[in-house]
Amino acid sequence: MTRKALDLTTTLRPRLPSPLQPVEDERFSRHGVRLLLKRDDLIHPDLPGNKWRKLLPSLKAAAGRPLLTFGGAYSNHLRATAAAGRLLGFETIGIVRGDELASRPLNPSLSRCAADGMRLHFVDRATYRRKADPDVLAGLLRPFGDCFVVPEGGTNALAAESCTALGAELQDRAEVVAVACGTGGTLAGLAAGLAPGQRAIGFPVLKGGFLGEAITGLQREAFGGPAGDWSLDDRFHCGGYARMTPELTAFADDFRDRHGLTVERVYVAKMLYGLTVLAAEGVFPPGTAVAAVITGQDSFGVGQTPGEYQESSR
């Protein structure tokens, strides 16, 4: 089991580097901007996108020990962690936000986690918010013994370091690279891996304006200080995590119809929508190539409706 956990690339055979696909979209081309899609969603069917890049170092560091992590009722991160445990043969434990869920039938996302062997432990939302407190974390760990702990979303210094490979794959391929942000780990590493003269734009999917400080802290921990040229545009969270507007829904449907790609709506659609607005605002000079990182697969592919996803995030 330890050998497998340390040899993930050979065992899981990811598609790396992920494809970079040009798309013709007049919302960009009429402004002289070229849009490219960095298809990280195609890296691995069970660990797509930034889930592969962020989980990889923690899976190696766990070295076969049980892996304990955190997420909500429809967490892509929990599903990816559970799948990794099944594929590599180690135990996974998911601390799930919302103790009221313990008495309900498992939704399709949590059912998939359980089918992949993940032990689900439901906690009340107040406790979940304090999960980083050492005393609270010790209490959560006590029933499970010696575990390797991965933060919510898989974001830690190891994940940021791993995501520099994403930036390296895009060196000299685009002047601007865009990514949707939840916890900020992908942007922290992506920016550090880009070449001088390239810049990264992050589109937070949560409101609150706190992410810049978190990314700065991650880069300090991972790289010893600021790394790369990056910025955030906070205008496109559409009301908060998993919140959607009619405009965003219409945009995602239209993008699917134009390009044959069903975009994940909690993260990716907000980023792509934001890029169309920036192009219309003239933010990108004519001749600019913009690479949009497709970090994950369609969130609504596991049985939930947008309303259910929004309800689970409260």
Coordinates of C-alpha atoms in Angstrom, one line a residue:
M1 CA 0.0 0.0 0.0
T2 CA 2.8 2.4 0.8
R3 CA 4.5 1.6 -2.5
K4 CA 1.3 2.3 -4.4
A5 CA 0.7 5.6 -2.6
L6 CA 4.2 6.8 -3.5
D7 CA 4.0 5.8 -7.2
L8 CA 0.8 7.6 -8.1
T9 CA 1.6 8.6 -11.6
T10 CA 2.5 5.1 -12.7
T11 CA -0.5 3.6 -10.9
L12 CA -3.2 6.1 -11.9
R13 CA -1.8 7.2 -15.4
P14 CA -3.0 10.8 -15.5
R15 CA -3.2 12.7 -18.8
L16 CA -0.4 15.2 -18.3
P17 CA 0.2 17.8 -19.5
S18 CA -3.5 18.4 -19.9
P19 CA -4.7 19.5 -23.4
L20 CA -4.8 23.2 -24.3
Q21 CA -7.6 23.8 -26.8
P22 CA -8.3 26.9 -28.7
V23 CA -12.0 27.9 -29.1
E24 CA -13.5 30.4 -31.4
D25 CA -15.8 32.7 -29.5
E26 CA -16.9 36.0 -31.0
R27 CA -17.3 37.5 -27.5
F28 CA -13.5 37.4 -27.4
S29 CA -12.4 37.5 -31.0
R30 CA -14.3 40.8 -31.8
H31 CA -11.9 42.4 -29.2
G32 CA -8.8 40.8 -30.7
V33 CA -8.5 38.3 -27.8
R34 CA -7.8 34.6 -28.3
L35 CA -9.4 32.1 -25.9
L36 CA -7.8 28.9 -24.9
L37 CA -9.2 26.2 -22.6
K38 CA -6.7 24.4 -20.4
R39 CA -8.6 21.1 -20.0
D40 CA -7.5 20.0 -16.6
D41 CA -10.9 18.3 -16.3
L42 CA -9.4 15.6 -18.6
I43 CA -6.5 14.7 -16.3
H44 CA -8.2 11.7 -14.7
P45 CA -11.8 10.5 -14.7
D46 CA -12.0 10.1 -10.9
L47 CA -9.5 12.8 -9.9
P48 CA -10.1 15.6 -12.5
G49 CA -8.5 19.0 -12.6
N50 CA -7.1 20.7 -9.6
K51 CA -8.2 17.7 -7.5
W52 CA -5.4 15.7 -9.0
R53 CA -2.9 18.5 -8.8
K54 CA -3.8 19.4 -5.2
L55 CA -4.3 15.9 -3.8
L56 CA -1.2 14.3 -5.3
P57 CA 1.4 15.5 -2.7
S58 CA -0.9 14.7 0.3
L59 CA -1.5 11.2 -1.0
K60 CA 2.3 10.7 -1.2
A61 CA 2.8 12.2 2.2
A62 CA 0.1 10.0 3.7
A63 CA 2.2 7.0 2.7
G64 CA -0.8 4.6 3.0
R65 CA -2.1 5.9 6.3
P66 CA -5.8 6.7 6.6
L67 CA -6.6 10.1 5.1
L68 CA -9.1 12.3 6.8
T69 CA -10.5 15.4 5.1
F70 CA -13.5 17.7 5.1
G71 CA -16.3 18.9 2.8
G72 CA -19.9 19.7 2.3
A73 CA -22.7 17.5 1.2
Y74 CA -21.8 17.8 -2.5
S75 CA -18.0 18.2 -2.1
N76 CA -16.0 17.4 -5.3
H77 CA -13.0 17.1 -3.0
L78 CA -14.6 14.4 -0.8
R79 CA -15.5 12.4 -4.0
A80 CA -12.0 12.7 -5.4
T81 CA -10.4 11.7 -2.1
A82 CA -12.7 8.7 -1.7
A83 CA -12.0 7.6 -5.3
A84 CA -8.2 7.9 -4.6
G85 CA -8.6 5.6 -1.6
R86 CA -10.5 3.0 -3.7
L87 CA -7.9 3.2 -6.5
L88 CA -4.9 3.0 -4.2
G89 CA -6.2 0.8 -1.5
F90 CA -6.1 3.0 1.6
E91 CA -8.8 4.1 4.1
T92 CA -10.5 7.5 3.8
I93 CA -12.6 9.4 6.3
G94 CA -14.8 12.4 5.4
I95 CA -15.9 14.9 8.0
V96 CA -19.1 16.2 6.5
R97 CA -20.6 19.6 7.3
G98 CA -24.2 19.3 8.7
D99 CA -25.1 16.8 11.4
E100 CA -28.7 16.9 10.2
L101 CA -27.6 14.9 7.1
A102 CA -26.8 11.9 9.3
S103 CA -30.5 11.0 9.6
R104 CA -31.3 11.4 5.9
P105 CA -30.7 9.1 3.0
L106 CA -27.3 9.8 1.4
N107 CA -27.4 12.1 -1.6
P108 CA -25.8 10.8 -4.9
S109 CA -22.5 12.5 -4.1
L110 CA -22.1 11.1 -0.6
S111 CA -23.4 7.7 -1.8
R112 CA -20.5 7.7 -4.3
C113 CA -18.1 8.5 -1.5
A114 CA -19.5 5.6 0.6
A115 CA -19.4 3.2 -2.3
D116 CA -15.7 4.1 -2.7
G117 CA -15.2 3.1 0.9
M118 CA -15.1 6.5 2.6
R119 CA -16.3 6.5 6.3
L120 CA -18.6 9.5 6.6
H121 CA -18.7 11.4 9.9
F122 CA -21.3 14.2 10.1
V123 CA -20.7 17.2 12.4
D124 CA -22.8 20.2 13.2
R125 CA -22.0 23.4 11.4
A126 CA -20.7 25.3 14.3
T127 CA -18.1 22.6 15.0
Y128 CA -17.3 22.4 11.3
R129 CA -16.5 26.1 11.2
R130 CA -14.0 25.6 14.0
K131 CA -12.3 22.5 12.5
A132 CA -8.9 24.3 12.3
D133 CA -8.9 24.9 16.1
P134 CA -6.4 22.4 17.5
D135 CA -8.7 21.2 20.3
V136 CA -11.7 20.8 17.9
L137 CA -9.5 18.9 15.4
A138 CA -8.1 16.7 18.1
G139 CA -11.7 15.8 19.1
L140 CA -12.6 15.0 15.5
L141 CA -9.5 12.8 15.0
R142 CA -9.9 10.9 18.3
P143 CA -12.4 8.2 17.0
F144 CA -10.1 7.4 14.0
G145 CA -6.6 7.0 15.4
D146 CA -3.5 8.0 13.4
C147 CA -4.6 9.8 10.2
F148 CA -3.1 12.1 7.7
V149 CA -5.2 15.3 7.7
V150 CA -5.9 17.1 4.5
P151 CA -7.6 20.5 4.7
E152 CA -11.0 21.3 3.1
G153 CA -10.6 21.5 -0.7
G154 CA -7.1 19.9 -0.4
T155 CA -5.4 23.3 0.0
N156 CA -2.2 23.4 1.9
A157 CA 1.4 24.4 1.1
L158 CA 2.0 21.0 -0.5
A159 CA -0.9 21.6 -2.9
A160 CA 0.3 25.1 -3.8
E161 CA 3.8 23.7 -4.6
S162 CA 2.2 20.9 -6.7
C163 CA 0.1 23.5 -8.7
T164 CA 3.3 25.2 -10.0
A165 CA 3.3 22.4 -12.6
L166 CA 0.1 23.9 -14.0
G167 CA 1.8 27.2 -14.5
A168 CA 4.8 25.5 -16.0
E169 CA 2.6 23.8 -18.6
L170 CA 1.3 27.2 -19.6
Q171 CA 4.6 29.0 -19.9
D172 CA 4.8 31.0 -23.1
R173 CA 1.4 29.7 -24.2
A174 CA -0.8 32.7 -23.1
E175 CA -0.2 36.2 -21.7
V176 CA -3.1 35.8 -19.2
V177 CA -4.2 32.7 -17.3
A178 CA -7.5 32.6 -15.5
V179 CA -8.8 30.2 -12.8
A180 CA -11.8 30.1 -10.5
C181 CA -10.9 30.2 -6.8
G182 CA -12.4 28.6 -3.7
T183 CA -9.6 28.3 -1.2
G184 CA -7.0 29.8 -3.4
G185 CA -4.5 26.9 -3.5
T186 CA -4.5 26.5 -7.3
L187 CA -4.0 30.2 -8.0
A188 CA -1.2 30.4 -5.4
G189 CA 0.8 27.6 -7.2
L190 CA -0.3 28.5 -10.8
A191 CA 1.0 32.1 -10.5
A192 CA 4.3 30.8 -9.1
G193 CA 4.8 28.5 -12.0
L194 CA 4.2 31.0 -14.8
A195 CA 7.0 32.7 -16.7
P196 CA 8.0 36.4 -16.2
G197 CA 5.6 38.6 -18.2
Q198 CA 2.6 36.2 -17.7
R199 CA -0.1 37.0 -15.2
A200 CA -2.9 35.1 -13.5
I201 CA -6.4 36.3 -12.7
G202 CA -8.4 34.5 -10.0
F203 CA -12.2 34.6 -9.9
P204 CA -13.4 33.9 -6.3
V205 CA -16.6 31.9 -6.1
L206 CA -17.2 33.0 -2.5
K207 CA -18.0 36.5 -1.4
G208 CA -16.2 38.2 1.4
G209 CA -13.0 39.6 0.0
F210 CA -10.8 37.5 2.2
L211 CA -9.1 35.4 -0.4
G212 CA -6.1 37.7 -1.2
E213 CA -4.8 37.4 2.3
A214 CA -5.2 33.6 2.3
I215 CA -3.3 33.3 -1.0
T216 CA -0.5 35.5 0.3
G217 CA -0.2 33.3 3.4
L218 CA -0.1 30.2 1.3
Q219 CA 2.6 31.5 -0.9
R220 CA 4.6 32.6 2.1
E221 CA 4.3 29.1 3.5
A222 CA 5.0 27.3 0.2
F223 CA 7.6 29.6 -1.4
G224 CA 8.8 31.8 1.3
G225 CA 7.1 34.9 0.0
P226 CA 5.1 36.4 -2.9
A227 CA 5.4 34.5 -6.2
G228 CA 4.2 35.4 -9.6
D229 CA 2.0 38.2 -10.9
W230 CA -1.6 37.5 -9.8
S231 CA -4.8 39.4 -9.0
L232 CA -8.4 38.7 -8.0
D233 CA -11.7 39.9 -9.5
D234 CA -14.4 39.6 -6.9
R235 CA -17.3 40.7 -9.0
F236 CA -18.5 37.3 -10.3
H237 CA -19.4 35.2 -7.2
C238 CA -23.1 35.6 -8.1
G239 CA -24.0 35.9 -4.4
G240 CA -21.7 33.4 -2.9
Y241 CA -20.7 29.7 -3.0
A242 CA -23.0 27.6 -5.2
R243 CA -25.2 30.6 -5.7
M244 CA -26.3 31.3 -9.3
T245 CA -28.2 33.9 -11.2
P246 CA -30.4 33.7 -14.3
E247 CA -27.6 35.4 -16.2
L248 CA -25.0 32.8 -15.1
T249 CA -27.3 29.9 -15.9
A250 CA -28.0 31.4 -19.4
F251 CA -24.3 31.9 -20.0
A252 CA -23.5 28.3 -19.0
D253 CA -26.2 27.0 -21.3
D254 CA -25.1 29.2 -24.1
F255 CA -21.4 28.2 -23.7
R256 CA -22.5 24.5 -23.9
D257 CA -24.4 25.2 -27.1
R258 CA -21.6 27.1 -28.7
H259 CA -18.7 24.9 -27.8
G260 CA -20.2 21.4 -26.9
L261 CA -18.7 21.7 -23.4
T262 CA -21.0 21.4 -20.3
V263 CA -19.1 23.7 -17.9
E264 CA -19.1 23.1 -14.2
R265 CA -21.3 25.9 -12.7
V266 CA -20.1 26.4 -9.2
Y267 CA -16.6 27.4 -10.3
V268 CA -15.8 27.3 -14.0
A269 CA -18.9 29.0 -15.3
K270 CA -18.3 32.0 -13.1
M271 CA -14.7 32.3 -14.3
L272 CA -15.6 32.1 -18.0
Y273 CA -18.5 34.6 -17.5
G274 CA -16.1 36.9 -15.8
L275 CA -13.6 36.7 -18.7
T276 CA -16.3 37.7 -21.2
V277 CA -17.0 40.8 -19.2
L278 CA -13.3 41.7 -18.9
A279 CA -12.9 41.2 -22.7
A280 CA -15.9 43.6 -23.3
E281 CA -14.4 46.1 -20.8
G282 CA -11.2 46.2 -22.9
V283 CA -9.0 44.8 -20.1
F284 CA -7.1 42.6 -22.5
P285 CA -5.2 44.4 -25.3
P286 CA -5.8 43.1 -28.9
G287 CA -3.5 40.2 -29.6
T288 CA -3.8 38.8 -26.0
A289 CA -4.1 35.0 -25.6
V290 CA -6.1 34.1 -22.5
A291 CA -6.0 30.6 -21.1
A292 CA -8.9 29.6 -19.0
V293 CA -8.3 26.6 -16.7
I294 CA -11.1 24.1 -16.6
T295 CA -10.6 22.8 -13.1
G296 CA -13.3 20.3 -12.8
Q297 CA -16.2 18.4 -14.3
D298 CA -19.9 19.4 -14.3
S299 CA -21.0 19.6 -10.6
F300 CA -24.5 18.6 -11.6
G301 CA -23.5 15.3 -13.0
V302 CA -24.1 13.4 -9.8
G303 CA -27.9 13.8 -9.4
Q304 CA -28.3 17.2 -7.7
T305 CA -30.2 20.2 -9.0
P306 CA -28.8 23.7 -8.6
G307 CA -31.4 24.3 -5.8
E308 CA -30.2 21.3 -3.9
Y309 CA -26.6 22.3 -4.3
Q310 CA -27.3 25.8 -3.0
E311 CA -29.3 24.4 0.0
S312 CA -26.4 22.1 0.9
S313 CA -23.9 25.0 1.0
R314 CA -25.8 27.0 3.7

